[in-house]
Amino acid sequence: MRRIILTTIHVLLAAYAYAGDYTSYYQNLPVNMTTVTTPQIPDYQVSITQFGGKGDGLTDNTEAFNKAIGDINKKGGGHLIVPAGVYMTGLISLKDNIDLHLERNAIIMATPDRDKHLRTDPKSGAKENRATPLITASKRKNISITGEGTIDGNGKWWRPVKRSKVSDTEWGQFMAMGGTVVENGSLWYPFNLKHQPNIADSYEAQERMRTHLVRFTDCENVLIKGVTLQNSPKFHFVPQRCRNVIIDGITARCPWNAQNGDAIDIGQCKTVLIVNNVIDAGDDGICMKGGVGPTALKDGPCEDILIENNTVYHAHGGFVIGSEFCGGMKNIVVRNNTFSGTDTGLRFKSAIGRGGKTENIFISNIMMNDIKDEAIVFETTYWDNHVGAKKTELKELEFVPDFQDIHFNNIICRGAKTGVAAHGAPGMIHNITVENSIFFYTKSSKSIDEACDIKLNNVLFKTFGN
């Protein structure tokens, strides 16, 4: 009887995951946009425990996940149920028509054994020189991650730490792990740790191996709903060149000072809905990326993206385009979102060699407070200042940023150093409108270069004493 009840619960959960009708979000849009549809997953379902999975926080469940996914794949698809527990694991690779469903109090956690995150070449037997994200899918259809559980990337074993961004107590905790301190004591790397072996010959090489938590590439019909993604070695959810993607009601979180701790990075995807999510990240919150160079032009723009009813707490930017977007950005609507405590609110960043063209970008009803720097900012001299990066000078004016056709309406910000800022050469920032908005600033109302074409209509700037 107990087994029947549990099976019934699992069926109801699976049905609930796909019951959402998302057409209501597509009302009164300023541009025509293709509506998303949910993946179609067969009713077949199994539990990870049927394949030897143990949620004891000790057992390596990599093989159990592989066997379970293989079984579901042979049946033509279905639901892999992860019940309450802590499931340590290496790589999980999803296949067509599979839903990974985490029940409440289920935690999938990346094993701290970093070597198990490196794929092995089947011919040579050699390990690859870059880690693979904990959960991946490539060229798959109808895939999803759903439920109320947590996926934890165990990022402390991977991320460097800047001394200036942690307290004395926190710095002492990193020292207790071992590791390597460089650059006059200003930077710590998880290299030569006490309890985990290195996976490269130097801290620089090991840093280049750091990767994301969940990455889907060239997939179609994707849903990620309800789960918590946290503590990634790098970015948390990275769909690249995917079509028909829904991100609904997830929590993405990591320490505020986590290096490259982006929450959601959309890479040249088409038909995407991002709704009802809560983000508290170490880098950008909801970010649109469009590739670099000629390949990006071939892959095309981020297109038909609707972003609504999200809350972003700490992040370098609440909504971001860039820095790379050579493939372009087209038909993006961002409305009815809250940014509270982000470094910048609406951030548009790029540089020569990384830029592209924006078209039909509409941003409205954004409520912001306690923004550290600018509420709205355009920057066209950005460079990817990640740990270990070296700045280089470009000799040719290729892929120049062309921020244009971007329209802001009803932006309310209480507390930002600067209301609106834009810095760029002629032609880089033009046909930008800000209307019916209020900015309470603490240092300057505007910082807009003369070469930038930004029209302000019915915009109120206020500060202390005026």
Coordinates of C-alpha atoms in Angstrom, one line a residue:
M1 CA 0.0 0.0 0.0
R2 CA 2.8 2.4 0.9
R3 CA 4.5 1.8 -2.5
I4 CA 1.2 2.5 -4.3
I5 CA 0.8 5.8 -2.3
L6 CA 4.3 6.9 -3.1
T7 CA 3.9 6.1 -6.8
T8 CA 0.7 8.1 -6.9
I9 CA 2.5 11.0 -5.3
H10 CA 5.2 10.8 -7.9
V11 CA 2.7 10.7 -10.7
L12 CA 1.0 13.8 -9.4
L13 CA 4.3 15.6 -9.0
A14 CA 5.2 14.8 -12.6
A15 CA 1.9 15.9 -13.9
Y16 CA 2.0 19.1 -11.9
A17 CA 5.5 19.9 -13.3
Y18 CA 4.0 20.1 -16.8
A19 CA 0.6 21.5 -16.1
G20 CA 1.7 25.1 -16.5
D21 CA 0.2 27.0 -19.4
Y22 CA 2.5 29.9 -20.1
T23 CA 0.4 31.8 -22.7
S24 CA -0.8 34.3 -20.0
Y25 CA 2.7 35.8 -19.9
Y26 CA 2.5 36.8 -23.5
Q27 CA -0.3 39.3 -23.2
N28 CA 0.2 42.9 -24.2
L29 CA 3.7 42.5 -25.5
P30 CA 5.3 45.4 -27.4
V31 CA 6.7 43.0 -30.0
N32 CA 5.5 39.8 -31.6
M33 CA 7.0 36.8 -29.8
T34 CA 6.8 33.0 -30.1
T35 CA 5.2 31.5 -27.0
V36 CA 7.1 28.7 -25.2
T37 CA 5.7 25.2 -24.7
T38 CA 6.6 22.7 -22.0
P39 CA 8.6 19.6 -22.8
Q40 CA 6.7 16.4 -23.4
I41 CA 8.0 13.7 -21.0
P42 CA 6.6 10.1 -21.0
D43 CA 4.9 8.8 -17.8
Y44 CA 7.5 6.2 -17.0
Q45 CA 9.4 6.9 -13.8
V46 CA 12.0 5.3 -11.5
S47 CA 13.8 6.3 -8.3
I48 CA 17.5 6.7 -8.1
T49 CA 17.4 4.3 -5.2
Q50 CA 16.3 1.5 -7.6
F51 CA 19.8 1.7 -9.2
G52 CA 21.8 1.7 -6.0
G53 CA 21.6 5.4 -5.2
K54 CA 22.1 6.4 -1.6
G55 CA 21.4 9.8 -0.1
D56 CA 23.8 9.4 2.8
G57 CA 26.2 12.2 1.9
L58 CA 29.0 9.7 1.5
T59 CA 28.3 7.3 -1.4
D60 CA 29.4 8.3 -4.9
N61 CA 26.2 8.1 -6.9
T62 CA 27.7 8.8 -10.4
E63 CA 27.2 5.2 -11.6
A64 CA 23.7 5.1 -10.1
F65 CA 22.7 8.2 -12.1
N66 CA 24.2 6.8 -15.3
K67 CA 22.4 3.5 -14.9
A68 CA 19.0 5.2 -14.1
I69 CA 19.3 7.6 -17.1
G70 CA 20.3 4.7 -19.3
D71 CA 17.2 2.7 -18.2
I72 CA 14.9 5.6 -18.8
N73 CA 16.5 6.3 -22.2
K74 CA 15.8 2.6 -23.2
K75 CA 12.2 3.1 -22.3
G76 CA 11.9 6.2 -24.5
G77 CA 12.1 8.7 -21.6
G78 CA 10.5 9.4 -18.3
H79 CA 11.1 10.8 -14.8
L80 CA 14.1 10.1 -12.6
I81 CA 12.9 10.8 -9.0
V82 CA 15.5 11.8 -6.4
P83 CA 14.0 11.4 -2.9
A84 CA 15.1 13.3 0.2
G85 CA 18.8 12.8 1.0
V86 CA 22.3 14.1 0.1
Y87 CA 23.5 12.5 -3.1
M88 CA 27.2 13.0 -3.8
T89 CA 28.0 12.6 -7.5
G90 CA 30.2 13.3 -10.5
L91 CA 28.9 14.0 -14.0
I92 CA 25.2 13.6 -14.9
S93 CA 24.3 13.7 -18.6
L94 CA 20.7 14.0 -19.5
K95 CA 19.2 12.4 -22.6
D96 CA 16.1 13.0 -24.7
N97 CA 12.7 13.0 -23.0
I98 CA 14.0 12.9 -19.4
D99 CA 12.9 14.8 -16.4
L100 CA 15.3 14.9 -13.4
H101 CA 12.9 15.5 -10.5
L102 CA 14.2 16.4 -7.0
E103 CA 11.8 15.9 -4.2
R104 CA 11.7 18.3 -1.2
N105 CA 14.9 17.9 0.9
A106 CA 16.7 16.2 -1.9
I107 CA 20.2 17.5 -2.5
I108 CA 22.4 16.6 -5.5
M109 CA 25.9 17.7 -4.5
A110 CA 29.0 17.7 -6.7
T111 CA 31.7 15.4 -5.2
P112 CA 34.7 17.4 -3.9
D113 CA 36.9 14.9 -5.8
R114 CA 37.6 17.3 -8.7
D115 CA 39.2 14.5 -10.8
K116 CA 35.7 13.0 -11.2
H117 CA 34.5 16.1 -13.1
L118 CA 37.0 15.5 -15.9
R119 CA 35.9 13.4 -18.8
T120 CA 38.2 10.7 -20.1
D121 CA 39.0 10.4 -23.8
P122 CA 37.7 6.9 -24.8
K123 CA 40.5 6.4 -27.2
S124 CA 43.6 7.6 -25.4
G125 CA 42.3 7.3 -21.8
A126 CA 43.6 10.7 -21.0
K127 CA 41.7 13.2 -18.9
E128 CA 40.4 16.4 -20.6
N129 CA 42.0 19.6 -19.5
R130 CA 38.7 21.3 -18.5
A131 CA 36.0 20.2 -16.1
T132 CA 32.5 19.3 -17.3
P133 CA 29.5 20.9 -15.6
L134 CA 27.8 18.7 -13.0
I135 CA 24.7 18.4 -15.2
T136 CA 24.9 18.5 -19.0
A137 CA 22.9 17.9 -22.1
S138 CA 23.9 18.3 -25.7
K139 CA 21.7 18.2 -28.8
R140 CA 18.8 16.8 -26.8
K141 CA 15.0 17.3 -26.9
N142 CA 12.4 17.5 -24.1
I143 CA 14.6 17.7 -21.0
S144 CA 13.8 19.1 -17.7
I145 CA 14.9 19.6 -14.1
T146 CA 12.0 20.0 -11.7
G147 CA 11.0 19.8 -8.0
E148 CA 11.7 21.4 -4.7
G149 CA 15.2 20.1 -4.1
T150 CA 18.7 21.6 -4.4
I151 CA 21.6 21.1 -6.8
D152 CA 24.9 22.2 -5.1
G153 CA 28.1 22.7 -7.0
N154 CA 30.5 22.5 -4.0
G155 CA 32.2 25.6 -5.5
K156 CA 34.6 26.3 -2.6
W157 CA 36.8 23.5 -4.0
W158 CA 37.1 25.4 -7.3
R159 CA 36.9 29.2 -6.9
P160 CA 39.7 31.6 -6.1
V161 CA 39.1 34.1 -3.4
K162 CA 40.1 37.8 -3.3
R163 CA 41.4 38.8 0.2
S164 CA 39.7 42.2 -0.1
K165 CA 36.3 40.5 -0.4
V166 CA 36.3 38.4 2.8
S167 CA 36.5 39.0 6.5
D168 CA 39.5 38.0 8.6
T169 CA 37.4 35.0 9.9
E170 CA 36.5 33.9 6.4
W171 CA 40.1 34.3 5.2
G172 CA 41.2 32.1 8.2
Q173 CA 38.8 29.4 7.1
F174 CA 40.3 29.3 3.6
M175 CA 43.8 29.1 5.1
A176 CA 42.6 26.1 7.1
M177 CA 41.8 24.3 3.8
G178 CA 45.4 24.7 2.7
G179 CA 45.6 26.3 -0.8
T180 CA 48.0 28.7 -2.4
V181 CA 48.2 32.5 -1.7
V182 CA 49.7 34.7 -4.4
E183 CA 50.0 38.3 -5.5
N184 CA 51.3 39.7 -2.2
G185 CA 48.7 37.9 -0.2
S186 CA 45.7 39.4 -2.1
L187 CA 44.5 36.2 -3.8
W188 CA 43.9 32.6 -2.7
Y189 CA 43.6 29.6 -5.0
P190 CA 42.3 26.1 -4.1
F191 CA 45.6 24.6 -5.2
N192 CA 47.6 22.3 -2.9
L193 CA 44.7 21.8 -0.6
K194 CA 45.0 19.6 2.5
H195 CA 42.3 17.1 1.6
Q196 CA 41.9 17.2 -2.2
P197 CA 44.6 16.5 -4.8
N198 CA 45.4 19.0 -7.6
I199 CA 44.1 18.3 -11.1
A200 CA 46.7 20.4 -12.9
D201 CA 50.4 21.3 -12.6
S202 CA 49.8 24.9 -11.5
Y203 CA 47.2 27.1 -9.9
E204 CA 46.8 29.1 -13.2
A205 CA 46.1 25.9 -15.2
Q206 CA 43.7 24.6 -12.6
E207 CA 41.8 27.8 -12.5
R208 CA 41.3 27.6 -16.3
M209 CA 39.6 24.2 -15.7
R210 CA 36.8 25.7 -13.6
T211 CA 33.3 25.3 -15.2
H212 CA 29.6 25.8 -14.7
L213 CA 26.9 23.9 -12.7
V214 CA 24.2 23.1 -15.3
R215 CA 24.8 23.6 -19.0
F216 CA 22.6 22.7 -21.9
T217 CA 23.9 23.1 -25.4
D218 CA 22.0 23.0 -28.7
C219 CA 18.9 21.6 -27.0
E220 CA 15.2 22.0 -27.7
N221 CA 12.3 22.1 -25.3
V222 CA 13.9 22.8 -22.0
L223 CA 12.3 23.3 -18.6
I224 CA 13.9 24.1 -15.3
K225 CA 11.4 24.7 -12.5
G226 CA 11.2 25.0 -8.8
V227 CA 14.7 23.8 -7.8
T228 CA 17.5 25.6 -6.1
L229 CA 20.9 26.0 -7.9
Q230 CA 23.6 27.0 -5.6
N231 CA 27.3 27.3 -4.9
S232 CA 28.5 26.7 -8.5
P233 CA 32.2 26.7 -9.3
K234 CA 31.3 29.3 -12.0
F235 CA 27.9 30.2 -13.7
H236 CA 24.8 28.4 -12.4
F237 CA 22.6 27.8 -15.4
V238 CA 23.9 28.2 -18.9
P239 CA 21.7 27.3 -21.9
Q240 CA 23.6 27.8 -25.1
R241 CA 22.1 27.9 -28.6
C242 CA 18.9 26.3 -27.2
R243 CA 15.3 26.8 -28.4
N244 CA 12.1 26.9 -26.4
V245 CA 13.5 27.3 -22.8
I246 CA 11.5 27.9 -19.7
I247 CA 13.1 28.9 -16.4
D248 CA 10.3 29.1 -13.8
G249 CA 10.5 29.6 -10.0
I250 CA 14.0 28.6 -9.4
T251 CA 16.4 30.0 -6.7
A252 CA 20.0 30.7 -7.8
R253 CA 22.3 31.6 -5.1
C254 CA 26.0 31.7 -4.1
P255 CA 28.2 33.9 -1.8
W256 CA 28.1 37.6 -2.9
N257 CA 31.9 37.5 -3.5
A258 CA 32.0 34.3 -5.5
Q259 CA 34.2 34.8 -8.6
N260 CA 32.2 34.6 -11.8
G261 CA 29.1 33.5 -9.8
D262 CA 26.6 34.4 -12.5
A263 CA 23.1 33.0 -11.9
I264 CA 21.4 32.7 -15.3
D265 CA 23.4 33.2 -18.6
I266 CA 21.4 32.9 -21.8
G267 CA 23.7 32.3 -24.7
Q268 CA 22.3 32.9 -28.2
C269 CA 19.0 31.1 -27.4
K270 CA 15.7 31.6 -29.0
T271 CA 12.2 31.6 -27.4
V272 CA 13.0 31.8 -23.7
L273 CA 10.7 32.6 -20.8
I274 CA 12.4 33.5 -17.4
V275 CA 9.7 34.0 -14.7
N276 CA 9.2 33.9 -10.9
N277 CA 12.9 33.3 -10.1
V278 CA 14.8 34.5 -7.0
I279 CA 18.5 35.3 -7.5
D280 CA 21.3 36.2 -5.0
A281 CA 24.5 35.9 -6.9
G282 CA 28.2 36.7 -6.9
D283 CA 28.2 38.2 -10.4
D284 CA 25.5 39.0 -13.0
G285 CA 21.9 38.0 -12.2
I286 CA 20.0 37.5 -15.5
C287 CA 22.5 37.9 -18.3
M288 CA 22.1 37.8 -22.1
K289 CA 25.2 36.7 -24.0
G290 CA 25.7 36.6 -27.8
G291 CA 29.1 35.1 -28.5
V292 CA 32.3 36.6 -30.0
G293 CA 33.4 36.9 -33.6
P294 CA 32.2 35.4 -36.9
T295 CA 30.9 32.2 -35.3
A296 CA 28.5 34.3 -33.2
L297 CA 27.1 35.9 -36.4
K298 CA 26.5 32.5 -37.8
D299 CA 24.7 31.3 -34.6
G300 CA 22.5 34.4 -34.6
P301 CA 21.1 36.6 -31.8
C302 CA 19.4 36.0 -28.5
E303 CA 15.8 36.4 -29.7
D304 CA 12.3 36.3 -28.4
I305 CA 13.2 36.5 -24.7
L306 CA 10.6 37.4 -22.0
I307 CA 11.8 38.1 -18.5
E308 CA 9.1 38.8 -15.9
N309 CA 8.3 38.6 -12.2
N310 CA 11.8 37.9 -11.0
T311 CA 13.6 39.2 -7.9
V312 CA 17.3 39.8 -7.9
Y313 CA 19.1 40.6 -4.6
H314 CA 22.9 40.8 -4.8
A315 CA 24.4 40.7 -8.3
H316 CA 26.7 42.8 -10.4
G317 CA 23.7 43.6 -12.5
G318 CA 20.0 42.7 -12.2
F319 CA 19.4 42.4 -16.0
V320 CA 22.5 42.5 -18.2
I321 CA 23.4 42.4 -21.9
G322 CA 27.0 41.5 -22.6
S323 CA 29.8 41.8 -22.5
E324 CA 30.0 39.6 -25.6
F325 CA 27.1 39.8 -28.1
C326 CA 28.5 39.8 -31.6
G327 CA 25.5 37.7 -32.7
G328 CA 23.1 40.4 -31.6
M329 CA 20.1 40.8 -29.3
K330 CA 16.6 40.9 -30.7
N331 CA 13.0 41.1 -29.3
I332 CA 13.7 41.1 -25.6
V333 CA 11.1 42.2 -23.1
V334 CA 12.0 42.7 -19.4
R335 CA 9.0 43.8 -17.2
N336 CA 7.7 43.6 -13.7
N337 CA 10.9 42.7 -11.9
T338 CA 12.5 43.8 -8.6
F339 CA 16.2 44.5 -8.1
S340 CA 17.2 45.0 -4.5
G341 CA 20.8 45.5 -3.5
T342 CA 22.5 44.8 -6.8
D343 CA 25.7 46.7 -7.8
T344 CA 24.0 48.0 -10.9
G345 CA 20.3 47.6 -11.9
L346 CA 20.1 47.5 -15.8
R347 CA 23.6 46.9 -17.2
F348 CA 24.7 47.0 -20.8
K349 CA 28.4 46.2 -21.2
S350 CA 30.6 45.5 -24.1
A351 CA 33.7 46.6 -26.0
I352 CA 35.2 46.8 -29.5
G353 CA 35.8 43.2 -30.6
R354 CA 32.9 41.9 -28.4
G355 CA 29.9 44.0 -29.6
G356 CA 26.9 43.6 -31.8
K357 CA 23.5 45.1 -32.4
T358 CA 20.5 45.3 -30.2
E359 CA 16.9 45.5 -31.6
N360 CA 13.5 45.8 -30.0
I361 CA 14.5 45.8 -26.4
F362 CA 11.7 46.9 -24.1
I363 CA 12.2 47.3 -20.3
S364 CA 9.4 48.4 -18.1
N365 CA 8.0 48.4 -14.5
I366 CA 11.3 47.7 -12.8
M367 CA 11.4 48.5 -9.1
M368 CA 14.9 49.0 -7.6
N369 CA 16.3 50.0 -4.2
D370 CA 19.8 50.2 -2.6
I371 CA 21.7 50.0 -5.9
K372 CA 25.4 50.4 -5.2
D373 CA 26.4 52.2 -8.4
E374 CA 24.2 53.0 -11.4
A375 CA 20.5 52.3 -11.9
I376 CA 20.9 52.2 -15.7
V377 CA 24.4 52.0 -17.2
F378 CA 25.9 51.6 -20.7
E379 CA 29.7 50.9 -20.8
T380 CA 31.6 50.2 -24.0
T381 CA 35.1 49.8 -22.8
Y382 CA 34.4 46.7 -20.7
W383 CA 37.0 44.0 -20.5
D384 CA 36.7 40.6 -18.9
N385 CA 38.6 41.2 -15.7
H386 CA 38.4 37.7 -14.3
V387 CA 41.1 36.3 -12.0
G388 CA 44.3 35.9 -14.0
A389 CA 43.1 38.0 -17.0
K390 CA 45.5 40.2 -19.0
K391 CA 44.2 43.2 -20.8
T392 CA 45.2 43.4 -24.5
E393 CA 44.9 46.2 -27.0
L394 CA 42.8 45.6 -30.2
K395 CA 44.3 46.8 -33.5
E396 CA 41.1 46.6 -35.7
L397 CA 37.7 48.1 -35.1
E398 CA 35.7 45.0 -35.6
F399 CA 32.5 44.1 -33.8
V400 CA 31.9 47.5 -32.4
P401 CA 29.1 47.8 -29.8
D402 CA 25.8 49.1 -31.3
F403 CA 23.4 49.6 -28.4
Q404 CA 20.3 51.0 -30.0
D405 CA 16.5 50.6 -30.0
I406 CA 16.4 50.1 -26.2
H407 CA 13.4 51.6 -24.4
F408 CA 12.9 52.0 -20.7
N409 CA 9.5 52.9 -19.1
N410 CA 8.4 53.2 -15.5
I411 CA 11.7 52.6 -13.8
I412 CA 11.6 53.5 -10.2
C413 CA 14.9 53.4 -8.2
R414 CA 15.2 54.5 -4.6
G415 CA 18.9 54.8 -3.9
A416 CA 21.7 54.6 -6.5
K417 CA 25.0 56.5 -6.7
T418 CA 24.0 57.6 -10.3
G419 CA 20.7 57.5 -12.0
V420 CA 21.6 57.0 -15.7
A421 CA 25.1 56.6 -17.1
A422 CA 26.4 56.0 -20.6
H423 CA 30.0 56.1 -21.9
G424 CA 30.9 55.4 -25.5
A425 CA 32.1 56.8 -28.8
P426 CA 29.7 58.2 -31.5
G427 CA 27.4 55.5 -32.9
M428 CA 27.8 53.1 -30.0
I429 CA 24.9 54.2 -27.9
H430 CA 21.9 55.7 -29.7
N431 CA 18.1 55.6 -30.1
I432 CA 17.8 55.0 -26.3
T433 CA 14.7 56.3 -24.5
V434 CA 13.9 56.6 -20.8
E435 CA 10.4 57.6 -20.0
N436 CA 8.1 58.1 -17.0
S437 CA 10.7 57.1 -14.4
I438 CA 12.0 58.3 -11.0
F439 CA 15.6 58.0 -9.7
F440 CA 16.7 58.9 -6.2
Y441 CA 20.5 59.2 -6.4
T442 CA 23.2 59.9 -3.9
K443 CA 26.0 61.3 -6.0
S444 CA 24.9 62.4 -9.5
S445 CA 21.7 62.3 -11.5
K446 CA 23.3 61.5 -14.9
S447 CA 26.7 60.8 -16.3
I448 CA 26.1 60.6 -20.1
D449 CA 28.8 61.3 -22.7
E450 CA 28.0 63.9 -25.4
A451 CA 28.3 61.2 -28.1
C452 CA 25.6 59.1 -26.5
D453 CA 22.0 59.6 -27.8
I454 CA 19.7 59.0 -24.8
K455 CA 16.4 60.8 -24.7
L456 CA 14.8 61.4 -21.3
N457 CA 11.1 62.1 -21.2
N458 CA 9.2 62.8 -17.9
V459 CA 12.1 61.5 -15.8
L460 CA 12.5 62.8 -12.3
F461 CA 15.9 62.8 -10.6
K462 CA 15.9 63.5 -6.8
T463 CA 18.5 63.5 -4.0
F464 CA 18.8 64.7 -0.5
G465 CA 17.8 68.3 0.0
N466 CA 16.0 68.8 -3.3

